[in-house]
Short mmCIF file of C-alpha atoms and ligand atoms in Angstrom, two decimals:
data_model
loop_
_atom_site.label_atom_id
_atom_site.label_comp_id
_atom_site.label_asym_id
_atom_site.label_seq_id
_atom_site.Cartn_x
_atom_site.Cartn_y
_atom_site.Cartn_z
CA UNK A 1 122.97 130.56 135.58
CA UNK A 2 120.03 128.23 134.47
CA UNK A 3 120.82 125.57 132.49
CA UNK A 4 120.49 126.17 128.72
CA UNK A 5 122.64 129.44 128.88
CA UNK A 6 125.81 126.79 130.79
CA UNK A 7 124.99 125.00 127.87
CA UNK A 8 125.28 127.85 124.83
CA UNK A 9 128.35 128.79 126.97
CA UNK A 10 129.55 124.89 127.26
CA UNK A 11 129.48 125.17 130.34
CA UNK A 12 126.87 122.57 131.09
CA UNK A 13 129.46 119.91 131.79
CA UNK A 14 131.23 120.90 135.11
CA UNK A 15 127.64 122.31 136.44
CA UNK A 16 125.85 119.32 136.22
CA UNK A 17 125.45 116.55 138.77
CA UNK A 18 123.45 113.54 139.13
CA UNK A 19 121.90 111.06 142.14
CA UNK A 20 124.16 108.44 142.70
CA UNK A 21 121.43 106.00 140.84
CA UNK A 22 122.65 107.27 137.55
CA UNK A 23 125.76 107.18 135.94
CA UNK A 24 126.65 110.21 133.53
CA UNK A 25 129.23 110.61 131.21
CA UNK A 26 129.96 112.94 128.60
CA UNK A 27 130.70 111.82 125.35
CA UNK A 28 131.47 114.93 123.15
CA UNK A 29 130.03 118.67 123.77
CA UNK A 30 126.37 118.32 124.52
CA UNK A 31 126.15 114.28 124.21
CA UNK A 32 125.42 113.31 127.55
CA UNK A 33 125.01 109.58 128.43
CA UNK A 34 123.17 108.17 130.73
CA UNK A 35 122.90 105.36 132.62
CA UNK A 36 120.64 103.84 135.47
CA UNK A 37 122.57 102.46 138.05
CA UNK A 38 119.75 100.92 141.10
CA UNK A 39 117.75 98.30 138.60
CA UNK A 40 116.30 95.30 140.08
CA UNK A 41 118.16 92.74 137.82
CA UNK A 42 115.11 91.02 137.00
CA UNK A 43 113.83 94.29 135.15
CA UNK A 44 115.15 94.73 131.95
CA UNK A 45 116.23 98.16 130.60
CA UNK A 46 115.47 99.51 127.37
CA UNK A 47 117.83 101.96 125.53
CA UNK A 48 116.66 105.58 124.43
CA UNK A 49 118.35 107.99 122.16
CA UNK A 50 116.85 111.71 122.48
CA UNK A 51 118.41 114.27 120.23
CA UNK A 52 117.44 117.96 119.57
CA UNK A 53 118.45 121.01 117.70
CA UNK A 54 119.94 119.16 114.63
CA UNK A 55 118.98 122.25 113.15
CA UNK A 56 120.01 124.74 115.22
CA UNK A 57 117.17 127.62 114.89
CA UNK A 58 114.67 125.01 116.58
CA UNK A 59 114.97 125.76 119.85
CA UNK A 60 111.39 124.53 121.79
CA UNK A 61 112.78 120.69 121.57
CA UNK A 62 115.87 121.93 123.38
CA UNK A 63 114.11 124.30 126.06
CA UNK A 64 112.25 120.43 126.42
CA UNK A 65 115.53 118.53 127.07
CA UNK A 66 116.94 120.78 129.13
CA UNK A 67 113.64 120.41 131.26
CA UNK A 68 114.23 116.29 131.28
CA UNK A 69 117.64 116.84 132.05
CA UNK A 70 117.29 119.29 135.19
CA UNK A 71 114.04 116.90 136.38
CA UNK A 72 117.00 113.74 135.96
CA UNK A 73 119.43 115.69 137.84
CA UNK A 74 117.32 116.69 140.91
CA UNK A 75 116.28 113.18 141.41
CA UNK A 76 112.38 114.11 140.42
CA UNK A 77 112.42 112.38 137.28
CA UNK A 78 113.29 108.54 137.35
CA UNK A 79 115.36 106.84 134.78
CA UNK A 80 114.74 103.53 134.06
CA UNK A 81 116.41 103.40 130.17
CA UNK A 82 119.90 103.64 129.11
CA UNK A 83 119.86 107.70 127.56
CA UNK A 84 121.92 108.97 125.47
CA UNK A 85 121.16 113.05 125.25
CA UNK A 86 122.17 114.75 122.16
CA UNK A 87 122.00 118.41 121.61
CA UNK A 88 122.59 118.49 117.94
CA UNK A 89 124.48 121.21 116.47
CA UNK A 90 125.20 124.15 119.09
CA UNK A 91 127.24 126.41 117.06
CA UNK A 92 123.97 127.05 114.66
CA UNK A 93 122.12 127.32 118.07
CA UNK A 94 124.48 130.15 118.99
CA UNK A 95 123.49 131.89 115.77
CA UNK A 96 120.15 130.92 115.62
CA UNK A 97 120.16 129.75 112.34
CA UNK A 98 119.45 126.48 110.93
CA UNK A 99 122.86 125.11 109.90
CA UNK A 100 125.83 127.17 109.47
CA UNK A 101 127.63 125.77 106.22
CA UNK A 102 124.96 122.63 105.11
CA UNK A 103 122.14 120.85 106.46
CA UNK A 104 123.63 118.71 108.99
CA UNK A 105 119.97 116.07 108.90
CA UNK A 106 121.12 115.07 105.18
CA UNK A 107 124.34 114.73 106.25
CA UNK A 108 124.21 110.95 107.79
CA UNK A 109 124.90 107.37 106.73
CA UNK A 110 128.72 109.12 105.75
CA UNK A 111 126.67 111.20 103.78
CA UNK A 112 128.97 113.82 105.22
CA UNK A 113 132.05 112.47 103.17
CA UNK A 114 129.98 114.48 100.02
CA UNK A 115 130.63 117.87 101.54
CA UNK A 116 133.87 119.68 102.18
CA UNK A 117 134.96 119.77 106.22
CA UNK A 118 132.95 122.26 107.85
CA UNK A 119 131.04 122.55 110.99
CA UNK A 120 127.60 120.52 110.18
CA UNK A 121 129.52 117.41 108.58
CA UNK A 122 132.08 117.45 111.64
CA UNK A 123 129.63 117.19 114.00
CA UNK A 124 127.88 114.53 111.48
CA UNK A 125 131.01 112.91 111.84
CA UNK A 126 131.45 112.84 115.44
CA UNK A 127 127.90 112.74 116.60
CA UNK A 128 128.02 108.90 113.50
CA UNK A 129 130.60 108.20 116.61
CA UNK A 130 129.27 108.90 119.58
CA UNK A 131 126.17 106.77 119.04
CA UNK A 132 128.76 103.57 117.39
CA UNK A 133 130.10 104.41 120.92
CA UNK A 134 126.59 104.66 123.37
CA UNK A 135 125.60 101.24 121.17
CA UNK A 136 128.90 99.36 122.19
CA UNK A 137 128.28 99.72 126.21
CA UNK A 138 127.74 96.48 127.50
CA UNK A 139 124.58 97.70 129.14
CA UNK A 140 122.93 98.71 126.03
CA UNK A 141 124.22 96.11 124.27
CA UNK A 142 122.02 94.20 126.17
CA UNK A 143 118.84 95.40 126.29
CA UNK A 144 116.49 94.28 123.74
CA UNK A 145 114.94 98.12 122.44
CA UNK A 146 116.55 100.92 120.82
CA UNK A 147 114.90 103.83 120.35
CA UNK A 148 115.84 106.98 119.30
CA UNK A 149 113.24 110.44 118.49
CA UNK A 150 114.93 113.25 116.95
CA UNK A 151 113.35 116.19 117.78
CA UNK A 152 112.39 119.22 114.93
CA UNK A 153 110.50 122.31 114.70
CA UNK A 154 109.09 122.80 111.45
CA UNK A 155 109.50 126.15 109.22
CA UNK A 156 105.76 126.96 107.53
CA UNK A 157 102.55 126.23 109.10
CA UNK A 158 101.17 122.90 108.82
CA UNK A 159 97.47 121.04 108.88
CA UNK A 160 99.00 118.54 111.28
CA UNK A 161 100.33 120.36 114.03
CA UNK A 162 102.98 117.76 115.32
CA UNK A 163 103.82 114.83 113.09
CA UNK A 164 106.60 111.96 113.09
CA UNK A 165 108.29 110.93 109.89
CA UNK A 166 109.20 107.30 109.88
CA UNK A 167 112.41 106.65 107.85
CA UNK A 168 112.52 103.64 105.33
CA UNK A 169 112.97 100.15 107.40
CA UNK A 170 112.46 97.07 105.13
CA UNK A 171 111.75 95.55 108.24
CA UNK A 172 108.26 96.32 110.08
CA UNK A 173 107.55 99.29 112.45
CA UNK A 174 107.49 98.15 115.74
CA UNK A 175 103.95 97.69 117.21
CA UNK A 176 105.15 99.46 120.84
CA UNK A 177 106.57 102.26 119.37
CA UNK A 178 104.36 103.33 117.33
CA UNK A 179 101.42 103.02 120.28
CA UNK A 180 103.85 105.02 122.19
CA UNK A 181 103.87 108.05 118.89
CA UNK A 182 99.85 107.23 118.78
CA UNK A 183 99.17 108.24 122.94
CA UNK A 184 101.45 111.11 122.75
CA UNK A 185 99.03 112.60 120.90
CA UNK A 186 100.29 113.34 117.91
CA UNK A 187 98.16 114.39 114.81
CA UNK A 188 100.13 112.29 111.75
CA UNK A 189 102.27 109.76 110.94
CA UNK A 190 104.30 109.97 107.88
CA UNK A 191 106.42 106.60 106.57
CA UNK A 192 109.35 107.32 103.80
CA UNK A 193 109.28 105.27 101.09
CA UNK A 194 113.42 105.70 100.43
CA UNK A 195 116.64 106.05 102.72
CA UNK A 196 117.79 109.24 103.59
CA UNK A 197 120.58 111.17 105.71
CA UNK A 198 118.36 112.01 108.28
CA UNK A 199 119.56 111.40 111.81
CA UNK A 200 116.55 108.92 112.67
CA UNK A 201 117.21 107.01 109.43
CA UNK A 202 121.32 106.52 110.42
CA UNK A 203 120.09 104.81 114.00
CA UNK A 204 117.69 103.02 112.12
CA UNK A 205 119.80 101.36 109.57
CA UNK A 206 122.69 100.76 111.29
CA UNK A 207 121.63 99.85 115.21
CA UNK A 208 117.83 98.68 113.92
CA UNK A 209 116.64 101.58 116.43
CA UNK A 210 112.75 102.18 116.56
CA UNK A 211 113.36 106.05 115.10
CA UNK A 212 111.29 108.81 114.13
CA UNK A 213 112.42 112.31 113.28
CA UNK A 214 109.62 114.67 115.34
CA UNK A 215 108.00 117.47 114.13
CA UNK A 216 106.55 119.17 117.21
CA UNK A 217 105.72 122.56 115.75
CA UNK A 218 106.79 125.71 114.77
CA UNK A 219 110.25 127.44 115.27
CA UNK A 220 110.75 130.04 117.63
CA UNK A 221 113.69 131.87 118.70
CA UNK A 222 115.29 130.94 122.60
CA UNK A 223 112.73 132.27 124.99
CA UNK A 224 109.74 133.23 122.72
CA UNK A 225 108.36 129.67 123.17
CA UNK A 226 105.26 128.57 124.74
CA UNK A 227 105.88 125.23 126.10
CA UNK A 228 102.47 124.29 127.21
CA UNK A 229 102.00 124.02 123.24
CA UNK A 230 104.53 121.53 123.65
CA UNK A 231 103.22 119.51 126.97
CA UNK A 232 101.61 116.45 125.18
CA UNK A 233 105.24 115.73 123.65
CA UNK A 234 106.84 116.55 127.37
CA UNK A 235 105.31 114.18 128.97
CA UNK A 236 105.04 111.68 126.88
CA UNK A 237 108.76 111.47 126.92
CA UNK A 238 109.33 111.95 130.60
CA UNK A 239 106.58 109.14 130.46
CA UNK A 240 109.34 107.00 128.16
CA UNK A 241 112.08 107.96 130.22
CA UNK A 242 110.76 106.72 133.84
CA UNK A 243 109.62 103.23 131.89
CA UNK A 244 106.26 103.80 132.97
CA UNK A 245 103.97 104.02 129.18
CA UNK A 246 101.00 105.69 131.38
CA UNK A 247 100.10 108.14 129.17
CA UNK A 248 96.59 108.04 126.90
CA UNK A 249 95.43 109.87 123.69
CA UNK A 250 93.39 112.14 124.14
CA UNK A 251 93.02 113.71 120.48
CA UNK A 252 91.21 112.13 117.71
CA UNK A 253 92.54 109.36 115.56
CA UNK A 254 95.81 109.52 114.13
CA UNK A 255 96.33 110.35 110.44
CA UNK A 256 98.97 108.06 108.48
CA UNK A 257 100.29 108.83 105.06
CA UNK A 258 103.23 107.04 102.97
CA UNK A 259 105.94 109.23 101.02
CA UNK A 260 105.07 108.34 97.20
CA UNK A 261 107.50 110.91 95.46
CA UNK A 262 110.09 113.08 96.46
CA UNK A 263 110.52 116.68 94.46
CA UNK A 264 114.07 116.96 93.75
CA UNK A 265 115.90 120.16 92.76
CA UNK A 266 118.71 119.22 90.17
CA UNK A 267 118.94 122.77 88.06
CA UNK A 268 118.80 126.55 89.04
CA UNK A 269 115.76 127.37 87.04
CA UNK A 270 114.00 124.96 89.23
CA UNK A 271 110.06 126.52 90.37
CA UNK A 272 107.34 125.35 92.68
CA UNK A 273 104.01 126.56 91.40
CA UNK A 274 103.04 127.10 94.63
CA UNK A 275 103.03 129.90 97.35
CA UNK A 276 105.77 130.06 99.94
CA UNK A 277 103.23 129.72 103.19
CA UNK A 278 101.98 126.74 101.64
CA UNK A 279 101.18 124.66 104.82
CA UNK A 280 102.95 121.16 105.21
CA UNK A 281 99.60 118.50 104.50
CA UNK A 282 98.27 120.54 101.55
CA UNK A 283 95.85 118.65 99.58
CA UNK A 284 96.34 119.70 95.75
CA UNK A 285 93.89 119.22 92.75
CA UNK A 286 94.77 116.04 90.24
CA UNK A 287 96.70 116.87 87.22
CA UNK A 288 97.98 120.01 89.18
CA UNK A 289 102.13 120.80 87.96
CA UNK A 290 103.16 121.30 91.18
CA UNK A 291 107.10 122.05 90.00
CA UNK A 292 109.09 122.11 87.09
CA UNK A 293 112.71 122.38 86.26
CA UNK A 294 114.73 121.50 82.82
CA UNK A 295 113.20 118.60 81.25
CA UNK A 296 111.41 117.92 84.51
CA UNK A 297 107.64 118.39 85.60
CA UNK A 298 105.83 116.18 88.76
CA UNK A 299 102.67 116.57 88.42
CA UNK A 300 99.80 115.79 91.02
CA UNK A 301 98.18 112.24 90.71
CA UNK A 302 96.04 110.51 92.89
CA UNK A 303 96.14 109.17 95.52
CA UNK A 304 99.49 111.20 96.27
CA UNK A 305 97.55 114.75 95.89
CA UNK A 306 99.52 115.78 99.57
CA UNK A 307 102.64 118.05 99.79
CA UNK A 308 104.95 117.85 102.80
CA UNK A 309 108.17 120.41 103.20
CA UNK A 310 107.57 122.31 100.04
CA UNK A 311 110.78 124.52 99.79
CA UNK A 312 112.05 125.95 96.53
CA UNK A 313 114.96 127.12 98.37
CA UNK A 314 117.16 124.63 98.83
CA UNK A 315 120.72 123.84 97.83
CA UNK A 316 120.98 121.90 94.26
CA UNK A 317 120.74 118.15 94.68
CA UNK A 318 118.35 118.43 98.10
CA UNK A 319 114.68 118.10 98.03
CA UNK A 320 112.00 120.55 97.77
CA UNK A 321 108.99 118.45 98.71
CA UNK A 322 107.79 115.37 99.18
CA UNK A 323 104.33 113.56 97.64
CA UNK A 324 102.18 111.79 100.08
CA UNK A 325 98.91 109.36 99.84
CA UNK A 326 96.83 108.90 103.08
CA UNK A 327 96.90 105.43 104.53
CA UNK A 328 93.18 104.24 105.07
ZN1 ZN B 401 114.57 120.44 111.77
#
């Protein structure tokens, strides 16, 4: 059976075996730490968090772990970071659908204690104490970087193929990491403006991690993706995980853009003026009511004419788009 079906089945934990070098334990169903065991002591390690399908209908950033994780496993990948693996939220993988009661990404920072007891804010719960856990090893309390990419699909098209959204850090973005986002060769950078319940903005906050959700592309269902589309974002992390920071852009310059305004849905007769396939990166005319709801308009002004995630459809309380200004 090849590896992501033991894993749908939960099966992946009694199949899978590692070179002496590393030391692997399981933390809770698909959390799967890592640890390097043959490091000269004078090199120091660095600790890595990879997660994927926190939404469970985005399935090309799992088909990629499972490809890290059977190249760690056979010995042909080296690991030279403390890893902790997390595949997100397998029940909504099972059904292919995004969540199965609430979106488990808004759900962090105890977030979760604002929704009844279902299966997103359990795993919220759990998944808020598996990494407490991974950060209390002695071995990764030791090393000096945290990192942690949390790997997304997005729904609609966008101008920016693959982007990384920076959560809110009062203090600075660190200079490596973001070299690291800039050679993978990645089209945009995108840096929130507010704290949020996203995954990458809990490991952030609370264990100073160097985080970035990822947006690698569009969703696909289990099998229908073409992961040469995906091979930049592949290596680059396979890059990260054997220590070595080889690889090189090869695209043109990086965009960056700041989160000015987030559209908020607070009432059912909430409308975006604009069509559904509106792609992510949009740039919209000044003066331009881009939503409305009771009471309510946001209306386009300069320099923030950009729309990311534009989705009237979400639950009451959640956002349904974000403003943007480009960074010069
Ligand atoms: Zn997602």
């Amino acid at each position: 059976m090849d590896l992501l079906t033991l894993l749908l089945e939960n099966k992946l934990e009694d199949s899978l075996h590692f070179p002496p070098t590393i030391k692997s334990s399981w933390l809770a169903e698909g959390v799967l730490q890592l640890l390097p065991q043959d490091l000269p002591q004078e090199k120091k390690t660095d600790t890595l968090i990879i997660s994927v399908g926190i939404h469970g209908n985005e399935t090309a950033p799992v088909e990629i772990l499972i490809q890290i994780l059977s190249q760690l496993a056979q010995g042909s990948l080296a690991l030279r970071h403390n890893l902790l693996l997390i595949f997100g939220n397998l029940p909504a993988m099972r059904a292919g659908q995004r969540y199965l009661d609430h979106d488990l990404n808004r759900m962090f920072g105890g977030r979760h204690h604002n929704f009844p007891l279902g299966n997103e804010s359990g795993r919220a719960i759990e998944l808020e104490s598996v990494v407490r856990q991974f950060f209390s090893e002695p071995a990764v309390m030791a090393s000096t970087r945290h990192r942690h990419l949390d790997l997304h699909t997005a729904i609609r098209g966008s101008c920016h193929e693959q982007f990384a959204l920076l959560p809110y850090q009062s203090r600075g973005y660190a200079a490596d990491f973001l070299q690291w986002l800039e050679e993978s060769d990645i089209d945009a950078l995108v840096f929130h403006n507010s704290a949020g319940g996203t995954f990458s903005n809990f490991t952030s906050e609370h264990f100073n991690a160097d985080s970035c959700t990822l947006e690698i592309g569009k969703a696909r269902p289990f099998g229908q993706n073409d992961l040469a589309r995906f091979s930049n974002i592949a290596a680059a992390l396979q890059d990260l995980v054997a220590g070595l920071f080889s690889v090189k852009r090869n695209k043109m310059a990086l965009k960056r853009y700041r989160v000015v305004d987030a559209i908020i849905k607070q009432h059912d007769n909430f409308k975006l003026n604009i069509p559904e396939d509106t792609k992510n990166f949009t740039e919209l005319p000044e003066g331009f009511e881009i939503a409305c709801q009771q009471n309510q308009t946001w209306k386009i002004t300069s320099p923030a004419n950009l729309i990311l995630f534009p989705n009237a459809r979400v639950a009451i309380g959640l956002r349904a788009g974000l403003l943007l200004a480009q960074l010069t």
